[in-house]
Short mmCIF file of C-alpha atoms and ligand atoms in Angstrom, two decimals:
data_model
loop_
_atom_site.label_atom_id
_atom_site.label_comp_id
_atom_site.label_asym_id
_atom_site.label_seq_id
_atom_site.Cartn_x
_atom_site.Cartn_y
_atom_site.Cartn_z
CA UNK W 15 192.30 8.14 -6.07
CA UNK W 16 189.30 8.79 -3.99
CA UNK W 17 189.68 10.89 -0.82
CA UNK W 18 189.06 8.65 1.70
CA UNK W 19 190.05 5.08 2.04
CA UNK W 20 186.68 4.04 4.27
CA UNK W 21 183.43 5.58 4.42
CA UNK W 22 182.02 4.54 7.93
CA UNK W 23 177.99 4.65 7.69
CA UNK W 24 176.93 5.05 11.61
CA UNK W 25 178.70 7.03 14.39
CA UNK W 26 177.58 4.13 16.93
CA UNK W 27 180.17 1.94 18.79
CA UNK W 28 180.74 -0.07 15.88
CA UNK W 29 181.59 2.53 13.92
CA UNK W 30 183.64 4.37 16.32
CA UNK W 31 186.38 1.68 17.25
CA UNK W 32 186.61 0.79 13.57
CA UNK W 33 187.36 4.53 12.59
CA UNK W 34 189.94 4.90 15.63
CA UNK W 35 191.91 1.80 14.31
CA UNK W 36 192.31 2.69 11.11
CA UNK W 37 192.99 6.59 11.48
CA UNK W 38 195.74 5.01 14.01
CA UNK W 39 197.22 2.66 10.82
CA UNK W 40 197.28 5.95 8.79
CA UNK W 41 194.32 5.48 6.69
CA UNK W 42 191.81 8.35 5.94
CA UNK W 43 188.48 7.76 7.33
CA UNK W 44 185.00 9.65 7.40
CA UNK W 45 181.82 8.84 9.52
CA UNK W 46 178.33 9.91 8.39
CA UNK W 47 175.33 9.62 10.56
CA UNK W 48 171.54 10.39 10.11
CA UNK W 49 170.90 11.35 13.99
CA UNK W 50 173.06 14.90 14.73
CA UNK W 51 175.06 13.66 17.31
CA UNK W 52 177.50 10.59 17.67
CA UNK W 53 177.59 7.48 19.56
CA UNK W 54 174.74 5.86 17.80
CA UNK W 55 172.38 4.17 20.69
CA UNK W 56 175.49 4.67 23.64
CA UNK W 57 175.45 8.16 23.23
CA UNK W 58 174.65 9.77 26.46
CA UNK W 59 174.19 13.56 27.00
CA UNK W 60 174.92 16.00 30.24
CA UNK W 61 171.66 17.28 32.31
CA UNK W 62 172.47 19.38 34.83
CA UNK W 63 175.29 16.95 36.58
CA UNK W 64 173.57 13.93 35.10
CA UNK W 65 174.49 11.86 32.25
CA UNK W 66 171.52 10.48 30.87
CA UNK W 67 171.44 7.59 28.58
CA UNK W 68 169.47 8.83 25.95
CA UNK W 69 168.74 5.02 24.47
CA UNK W 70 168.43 3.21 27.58
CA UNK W 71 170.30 1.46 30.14
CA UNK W 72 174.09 1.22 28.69
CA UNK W 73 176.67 -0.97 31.50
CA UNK W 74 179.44 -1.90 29.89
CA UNK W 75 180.81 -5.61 31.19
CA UNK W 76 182.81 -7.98 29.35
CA UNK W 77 184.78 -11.11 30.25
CA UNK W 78 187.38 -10.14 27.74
CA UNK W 79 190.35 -8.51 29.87
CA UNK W 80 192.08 -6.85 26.58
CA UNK W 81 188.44 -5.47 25.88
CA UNK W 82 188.32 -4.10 28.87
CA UNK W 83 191.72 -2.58 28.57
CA UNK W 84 190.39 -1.06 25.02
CA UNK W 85 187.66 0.95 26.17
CA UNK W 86 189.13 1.89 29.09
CA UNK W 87 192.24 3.76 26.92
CA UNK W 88 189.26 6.09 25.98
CA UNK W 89 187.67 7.11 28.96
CA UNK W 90 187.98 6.23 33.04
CA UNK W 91 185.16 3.56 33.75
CA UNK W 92 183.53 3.77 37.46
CA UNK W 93 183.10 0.73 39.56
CA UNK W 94 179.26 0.45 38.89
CA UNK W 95 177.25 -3.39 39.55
CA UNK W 96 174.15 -3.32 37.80
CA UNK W 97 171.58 -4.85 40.28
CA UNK W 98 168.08 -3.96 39.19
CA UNK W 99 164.94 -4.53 40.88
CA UNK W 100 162.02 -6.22 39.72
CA UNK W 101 158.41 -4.91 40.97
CA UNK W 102 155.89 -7.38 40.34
CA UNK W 103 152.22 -5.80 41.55
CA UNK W 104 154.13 -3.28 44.42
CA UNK W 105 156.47 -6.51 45.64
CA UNK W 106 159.51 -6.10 45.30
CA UNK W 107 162.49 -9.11 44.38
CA UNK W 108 166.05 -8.84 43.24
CA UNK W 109 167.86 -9.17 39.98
CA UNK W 110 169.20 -11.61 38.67
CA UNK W 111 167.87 -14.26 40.18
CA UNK W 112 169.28 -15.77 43.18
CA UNK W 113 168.73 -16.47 46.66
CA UNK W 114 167.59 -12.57 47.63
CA UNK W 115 164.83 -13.87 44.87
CA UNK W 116 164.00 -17.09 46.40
CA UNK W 117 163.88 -16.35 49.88
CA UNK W 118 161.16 -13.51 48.86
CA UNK W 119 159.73 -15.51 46.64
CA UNK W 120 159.67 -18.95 48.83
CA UNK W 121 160.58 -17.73 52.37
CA UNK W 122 163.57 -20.36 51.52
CA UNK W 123 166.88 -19.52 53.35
CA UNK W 124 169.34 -22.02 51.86
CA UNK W 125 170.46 -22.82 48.29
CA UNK W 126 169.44 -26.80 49.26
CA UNK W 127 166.15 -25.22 49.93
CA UNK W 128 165.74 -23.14 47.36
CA UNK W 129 167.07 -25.90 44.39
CA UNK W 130 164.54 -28.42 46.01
CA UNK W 131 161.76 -25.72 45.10
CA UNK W 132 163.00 -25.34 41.64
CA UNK W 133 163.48 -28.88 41.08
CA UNK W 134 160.06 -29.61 42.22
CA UNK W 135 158.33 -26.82 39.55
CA UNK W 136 160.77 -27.98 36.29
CA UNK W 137 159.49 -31.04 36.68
CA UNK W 138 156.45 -30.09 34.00
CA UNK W 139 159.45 -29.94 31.48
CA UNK W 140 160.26 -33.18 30.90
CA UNK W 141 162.00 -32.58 27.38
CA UNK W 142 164.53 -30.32 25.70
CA UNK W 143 163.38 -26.20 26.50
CA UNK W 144 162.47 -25.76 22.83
CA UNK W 145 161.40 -21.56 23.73
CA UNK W 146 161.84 -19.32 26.42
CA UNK W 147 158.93 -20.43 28.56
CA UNK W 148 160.18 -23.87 28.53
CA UNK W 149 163.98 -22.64 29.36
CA UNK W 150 162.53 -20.30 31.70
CA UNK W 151 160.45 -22.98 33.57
CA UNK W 152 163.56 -25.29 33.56
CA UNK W 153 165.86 -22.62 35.09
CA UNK W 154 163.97 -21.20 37.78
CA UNK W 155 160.70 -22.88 38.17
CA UNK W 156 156.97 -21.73 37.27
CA UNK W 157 156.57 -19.34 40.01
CA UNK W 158 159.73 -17.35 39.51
CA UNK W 159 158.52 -17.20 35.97
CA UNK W 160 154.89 -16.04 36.10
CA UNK W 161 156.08 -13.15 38.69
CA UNK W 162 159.39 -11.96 37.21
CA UNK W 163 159.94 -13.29 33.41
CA UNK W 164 156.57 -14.11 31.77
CA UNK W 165 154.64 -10.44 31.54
CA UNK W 166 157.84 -8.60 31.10
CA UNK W 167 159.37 -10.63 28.16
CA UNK W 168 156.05 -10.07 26.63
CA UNK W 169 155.93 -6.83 27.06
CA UNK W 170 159.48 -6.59 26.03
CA UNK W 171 158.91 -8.53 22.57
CA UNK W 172 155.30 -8.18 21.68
CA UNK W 173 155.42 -11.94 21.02
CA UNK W 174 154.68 -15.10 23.95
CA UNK W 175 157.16 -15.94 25.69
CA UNK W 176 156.66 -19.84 23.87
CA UNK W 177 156.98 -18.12 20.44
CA UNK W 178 160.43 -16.83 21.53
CA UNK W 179 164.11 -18.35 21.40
CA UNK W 180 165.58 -19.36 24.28
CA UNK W 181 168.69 -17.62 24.11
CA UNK W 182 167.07 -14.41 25.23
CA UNK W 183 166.52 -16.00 28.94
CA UNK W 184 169.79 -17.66 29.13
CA UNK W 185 171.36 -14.04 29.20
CA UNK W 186 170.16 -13.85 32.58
CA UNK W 187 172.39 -15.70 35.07
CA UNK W 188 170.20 -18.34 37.95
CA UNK W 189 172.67 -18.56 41.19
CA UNK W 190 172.05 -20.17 44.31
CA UNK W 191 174.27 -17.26 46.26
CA UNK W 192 173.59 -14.03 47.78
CA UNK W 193 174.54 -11.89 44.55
CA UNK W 194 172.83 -9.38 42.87
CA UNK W 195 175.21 -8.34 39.77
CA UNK W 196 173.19 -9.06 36.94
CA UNK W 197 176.10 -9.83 34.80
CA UNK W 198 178.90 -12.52 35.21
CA UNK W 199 181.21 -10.12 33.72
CA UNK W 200 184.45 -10.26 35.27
CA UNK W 201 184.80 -6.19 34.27
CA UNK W 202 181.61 -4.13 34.55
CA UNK W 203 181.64 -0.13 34.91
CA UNK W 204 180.16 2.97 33.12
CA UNK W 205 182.36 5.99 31.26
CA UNK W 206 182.42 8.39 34.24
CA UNK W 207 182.22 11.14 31.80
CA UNK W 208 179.62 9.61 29.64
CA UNK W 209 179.58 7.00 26.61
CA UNK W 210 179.30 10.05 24.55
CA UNK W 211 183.18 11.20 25.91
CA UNK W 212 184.22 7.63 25.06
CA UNK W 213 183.32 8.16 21.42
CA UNK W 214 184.51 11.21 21.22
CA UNK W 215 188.11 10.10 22.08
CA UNK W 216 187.52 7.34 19.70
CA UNK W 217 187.34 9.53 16.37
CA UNK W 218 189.65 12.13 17.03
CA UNK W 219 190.90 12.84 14.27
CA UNK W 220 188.72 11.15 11.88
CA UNK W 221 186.05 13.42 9.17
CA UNK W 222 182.33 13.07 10.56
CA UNK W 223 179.17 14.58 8.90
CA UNK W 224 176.33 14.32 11.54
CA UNK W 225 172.48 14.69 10.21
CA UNK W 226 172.91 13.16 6.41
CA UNK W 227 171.18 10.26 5.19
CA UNK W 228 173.52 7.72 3.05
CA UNK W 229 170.33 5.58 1.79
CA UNK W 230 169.00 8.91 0.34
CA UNK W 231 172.38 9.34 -1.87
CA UNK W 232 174.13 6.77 -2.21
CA UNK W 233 175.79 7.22 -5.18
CA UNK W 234 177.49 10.28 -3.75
CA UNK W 235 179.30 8.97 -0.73
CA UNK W 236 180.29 6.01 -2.43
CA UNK W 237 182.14 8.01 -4.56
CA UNK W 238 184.03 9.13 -1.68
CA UNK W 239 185.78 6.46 -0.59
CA UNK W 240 187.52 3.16 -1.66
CA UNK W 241 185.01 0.86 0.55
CA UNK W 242 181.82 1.45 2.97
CA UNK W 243 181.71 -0.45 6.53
CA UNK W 244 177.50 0.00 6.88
CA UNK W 245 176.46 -0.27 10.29
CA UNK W 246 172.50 0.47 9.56
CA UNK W 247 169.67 -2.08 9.14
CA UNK W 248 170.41 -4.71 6.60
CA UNK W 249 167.38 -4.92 5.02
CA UNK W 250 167.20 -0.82 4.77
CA UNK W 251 170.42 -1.27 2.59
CA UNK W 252 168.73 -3.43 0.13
CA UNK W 253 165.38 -1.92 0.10
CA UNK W 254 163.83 -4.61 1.92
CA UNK W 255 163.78 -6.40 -1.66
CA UNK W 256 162.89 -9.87 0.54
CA UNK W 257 160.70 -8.00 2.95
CA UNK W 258 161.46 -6.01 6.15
CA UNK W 259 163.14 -7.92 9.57
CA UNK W 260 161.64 -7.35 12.78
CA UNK W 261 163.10 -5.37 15.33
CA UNK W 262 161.69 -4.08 18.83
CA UNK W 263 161.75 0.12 19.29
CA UNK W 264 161.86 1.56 22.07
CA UNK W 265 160.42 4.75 23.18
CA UNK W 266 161.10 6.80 26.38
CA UNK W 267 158.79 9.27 28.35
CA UNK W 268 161.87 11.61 30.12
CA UNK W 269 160.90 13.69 33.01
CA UNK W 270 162.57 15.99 35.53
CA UNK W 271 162.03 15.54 39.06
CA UNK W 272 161.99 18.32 41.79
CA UNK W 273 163.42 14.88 44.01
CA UNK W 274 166.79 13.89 44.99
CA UNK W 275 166.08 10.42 44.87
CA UNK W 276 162.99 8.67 43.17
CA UNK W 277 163.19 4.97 43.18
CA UNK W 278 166.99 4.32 44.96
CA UNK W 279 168.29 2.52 42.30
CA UNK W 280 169.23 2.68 38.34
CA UNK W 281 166.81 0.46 37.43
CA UNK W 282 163.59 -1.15 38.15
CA UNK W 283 161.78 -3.40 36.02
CA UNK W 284 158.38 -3.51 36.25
CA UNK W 285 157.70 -7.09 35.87
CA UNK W 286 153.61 -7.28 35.53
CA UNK W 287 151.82 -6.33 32.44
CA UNK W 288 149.82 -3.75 34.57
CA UNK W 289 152.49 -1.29 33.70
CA UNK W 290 152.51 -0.48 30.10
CA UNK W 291 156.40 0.02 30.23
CA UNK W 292 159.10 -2.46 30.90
CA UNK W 293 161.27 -0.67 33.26
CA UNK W 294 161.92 2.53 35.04
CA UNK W 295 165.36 4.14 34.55
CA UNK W 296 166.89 6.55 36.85
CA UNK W 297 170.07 8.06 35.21
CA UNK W 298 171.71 9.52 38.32
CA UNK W 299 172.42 6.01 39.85
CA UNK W 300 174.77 5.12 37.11
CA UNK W 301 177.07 7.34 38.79
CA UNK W 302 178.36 6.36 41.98
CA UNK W 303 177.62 9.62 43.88
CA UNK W 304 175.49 12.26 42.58
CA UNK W 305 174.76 14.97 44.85
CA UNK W 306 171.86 16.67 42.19
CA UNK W 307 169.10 18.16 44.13
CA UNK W 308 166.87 16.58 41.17
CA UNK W 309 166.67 13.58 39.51
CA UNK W 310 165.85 12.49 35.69
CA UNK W 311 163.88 9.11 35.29
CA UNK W 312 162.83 7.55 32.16
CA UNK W 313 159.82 5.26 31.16
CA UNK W 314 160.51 2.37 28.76
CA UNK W 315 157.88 1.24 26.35
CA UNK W 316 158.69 -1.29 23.99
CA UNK W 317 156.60 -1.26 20.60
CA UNK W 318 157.54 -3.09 17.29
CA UNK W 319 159.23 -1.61 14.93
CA UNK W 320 157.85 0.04 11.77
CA UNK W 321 159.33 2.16 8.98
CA UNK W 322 160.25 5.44 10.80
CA UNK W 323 161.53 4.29 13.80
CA UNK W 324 164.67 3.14 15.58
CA UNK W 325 165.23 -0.01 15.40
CA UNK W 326 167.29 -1.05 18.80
CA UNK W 327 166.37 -5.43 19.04
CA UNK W 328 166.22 -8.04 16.31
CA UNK W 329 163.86 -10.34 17.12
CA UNK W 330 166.44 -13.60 16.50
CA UNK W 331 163.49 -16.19 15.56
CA UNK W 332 163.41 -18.70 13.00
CA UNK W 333 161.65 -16.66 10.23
CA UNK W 334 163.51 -13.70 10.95
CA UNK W 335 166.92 -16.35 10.76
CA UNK W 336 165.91 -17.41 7.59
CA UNK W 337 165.30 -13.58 6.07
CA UNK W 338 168.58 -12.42 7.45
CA UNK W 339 170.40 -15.46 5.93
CA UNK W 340 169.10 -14.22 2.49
CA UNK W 341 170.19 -10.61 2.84
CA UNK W 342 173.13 -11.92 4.33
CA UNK W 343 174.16 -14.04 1.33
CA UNK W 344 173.71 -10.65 -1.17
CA UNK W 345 176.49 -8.84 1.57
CA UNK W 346 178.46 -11.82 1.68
CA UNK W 347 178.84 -10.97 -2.68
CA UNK W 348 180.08 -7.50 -1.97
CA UNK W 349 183.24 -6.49 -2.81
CA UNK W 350 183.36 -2.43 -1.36
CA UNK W 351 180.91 -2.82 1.55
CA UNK W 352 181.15 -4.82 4.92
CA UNK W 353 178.07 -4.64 7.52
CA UNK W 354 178.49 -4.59 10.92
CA UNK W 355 177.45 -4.17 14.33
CA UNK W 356 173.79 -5.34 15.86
CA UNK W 357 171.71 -3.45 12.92
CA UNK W 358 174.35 -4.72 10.04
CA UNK W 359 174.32 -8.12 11.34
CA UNK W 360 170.69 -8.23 12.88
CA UNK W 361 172.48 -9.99 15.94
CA UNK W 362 171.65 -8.98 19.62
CA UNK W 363 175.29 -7.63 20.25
CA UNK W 364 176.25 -6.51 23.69
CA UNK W 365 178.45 -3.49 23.79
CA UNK W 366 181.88 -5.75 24.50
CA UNK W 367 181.12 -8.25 21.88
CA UNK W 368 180.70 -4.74 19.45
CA UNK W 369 184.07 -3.92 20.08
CA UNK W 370 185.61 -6.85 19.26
CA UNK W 371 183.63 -7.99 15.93
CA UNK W 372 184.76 -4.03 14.89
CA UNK W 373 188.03 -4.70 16.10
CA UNK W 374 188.24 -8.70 14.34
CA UNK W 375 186.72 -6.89 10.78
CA UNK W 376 190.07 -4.40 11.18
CA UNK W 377 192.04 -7.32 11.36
CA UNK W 378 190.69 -8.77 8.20
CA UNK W 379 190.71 -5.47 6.66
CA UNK W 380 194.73 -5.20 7.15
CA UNK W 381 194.82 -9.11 5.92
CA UNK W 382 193.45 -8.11 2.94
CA UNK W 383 195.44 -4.87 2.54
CA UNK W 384 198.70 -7.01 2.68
CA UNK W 385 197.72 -9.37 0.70
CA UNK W 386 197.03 -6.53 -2.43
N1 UDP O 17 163.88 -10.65 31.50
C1 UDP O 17 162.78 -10.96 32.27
N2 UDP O 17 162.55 -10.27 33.41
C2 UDP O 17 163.35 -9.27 33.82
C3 UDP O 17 164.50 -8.95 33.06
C4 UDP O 17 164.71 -9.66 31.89
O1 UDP O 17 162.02 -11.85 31.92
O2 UDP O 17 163.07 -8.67 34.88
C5 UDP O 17 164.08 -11.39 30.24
C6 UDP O 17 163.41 -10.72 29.05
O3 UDP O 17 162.95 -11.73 28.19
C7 UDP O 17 164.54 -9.95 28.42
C8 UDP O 17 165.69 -10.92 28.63
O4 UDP O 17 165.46 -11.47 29.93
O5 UDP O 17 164.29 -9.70 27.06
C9 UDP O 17 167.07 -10.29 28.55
O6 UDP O 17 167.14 -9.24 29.50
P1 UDP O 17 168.28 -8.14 29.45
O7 UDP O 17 168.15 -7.34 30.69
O8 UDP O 17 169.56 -8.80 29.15
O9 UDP O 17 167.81 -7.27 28.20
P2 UDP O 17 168.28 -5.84 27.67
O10 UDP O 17 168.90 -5.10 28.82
O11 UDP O 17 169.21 -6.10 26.52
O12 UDP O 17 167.00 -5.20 27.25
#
């Protein structure tokens, strides 16, 4: 008898709702992580009255009502609408793109006006989008790209926009209304105590070992439990024995401001390749009121990964398809280890569709348990 029945490698969200279902069926579960903290790349930490999102920009919004329901058993969510704003050379446009857009991009004032435009520029794709600049073009038009999609996607993936998939735009909604939520999401909020709280509520209960390293000894926590879920980097797992996947790290430059309001919103992108980072975030905004005499902004800078760093984006092309697909089919032959979550399954995983993969691999996992 080993003393745990699941070794859970990552304290991320993945992680996290796995552990919480399985402590709740009885079972005895421990979490290691490398970082010393939980909550993986959600984990958010208390400055002074603000919760700062120590891995970027984390708004939670599903269209999933029971997934909805599920985080919310772990933490109030607040009623915030993510509606950044793109700066393009000191002008200014809203996010997503709709008719705020157009009318400062086109002076337009109508949707009829403003689909004429767009219909006019996609006519120089005259075939299937076959990469993001095509799909881009097709969506909303030439100019709309050049300003607001083509120097920040590069920035954002290090690659041109025509070497990229397509599904990375299509994220994005295109509406011909007066709406600035940048997600369709029927449900959309943030933890108003912090992602970190969320977690925390999540693995009551449950063992956790922060700051240890499960690649390093393997052998040892293996021997701990009866199976691993491994929510890390694939290709780490196997020792990159087909070569290493791409990813996109980010880094932040954090600062403190003496101001109690530096840019009015949460987030700005800045859309023109004369800033070296992709957006500005300012953590205070993710709260609905916060009366802070200061503020706390971060700089994003998107580099490519490399041995070392955190890897936070796979970079879903066709080459990097075709690597995964090998190191999937070695996990697929594993008996006492599952991967999951965006690192384990190299898949560009909102926070929602975390949940519920975690929560559909519980479901198989109690299958399988009945069936023995
Ligand atoms: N994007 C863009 N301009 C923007 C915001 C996003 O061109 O101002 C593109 C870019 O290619 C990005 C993709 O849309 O990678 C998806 O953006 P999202 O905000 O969903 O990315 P995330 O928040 O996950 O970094």
């Amino acid at each position: 008898m080993k003393q745990y029945d699941y070794l859970i490698v990552g304290c991320g969200l993945f992680g996290a709702v796995f552990a919480n279902e399985m402590r709740s069926i009885g079972k005895k579960v421990l979490i290691i992580d490398k970082r010393n903290h939980i909550g993986g790349n959600v984990y958010t930490e208390d400055v002074d009255g603000i919760k700062v999102h120590k891995y970027g920009a984390h708004i939670f919004h599903t269209n999933n009502k029971s997934t909805w329901e599920y985080v919310n058993q772990f933490g109030e969510m607040n009623r915030f609408t993510n509606s950044p704003i793109a700066n393009y050379k000191g002008e200014l446009y809203s996010l997503p793109f709709n008719m705020y857009t157009f009318n400062k991009m086109w002076g337009v004032n109508t949707p009829q006006e403003a689909m004429a435009k767009i219909e006019e520029q996609r006519k120089e794709i005259t075939s299937e989008p076959r990469n993001l600049e095509e799909q881009a073009i097709s969506l909303v038009g030439r100019d709309v790209y050049e300003k607001l999609i083509k120097e920040y996607t590069e920035k954002q993936w290090g690659r041109e926009c025509k070497d990229l998939p397509s599904f990375i735009i299509k994220r994005l909604p295109v509406r011909f209304t007066f709406d600035n939520n940048y997600f369709n999401a029927k449900y959309q909020g943030i933890p108003v105590n912090g992602y970190t709280a969320i977690i925390e509520n999540m693995i009551k209960g449950v063992d956790v070992k922060l700051g240890v390293d499960y690649l390093e000894d393997r052998e040892h926590w293996n021997g701990l439990a009866n199976k691993v879920i491994y929510t890390g980097a694939i290709d780490a797992y196997y020792d990159y024995c087909f070569g290493e996947l791409q990813y996109r790290s980010v880094r932040f430059e954090t600062e403190t401001l003496d101001v109690p309001n530096y840019q009015g919103n949460a987030v700005v992108n800045y859309t023109s390749k004369d800033e070296p980072y992709t957006r500005i975030i300012e953590h205070k905004w993710f709260d609905i009121v916060n009366d802070s005499p200061k503020t706390i902004i971060s700089k994003e800078y998107s580099q490519e990964w490399k041995k070392g760093d955190e890897p936070y984006y796979p970079v879903n092309d066709d080459v990097n398809g075709a690597l995964y697909a090998r190191y999937k089919e070695l996990a697929d032959k594993e008996t006492n280890i599952v991967f999951g979550g965006r690192l384990g399954e190299y898949k560009y995983y909102d926070m929602d569709k975390v949940i519920e993969s975690s929560l559909e691999l519980v479901r198989k996992e109690i299958k399988l348990a009945c069936k023995k």
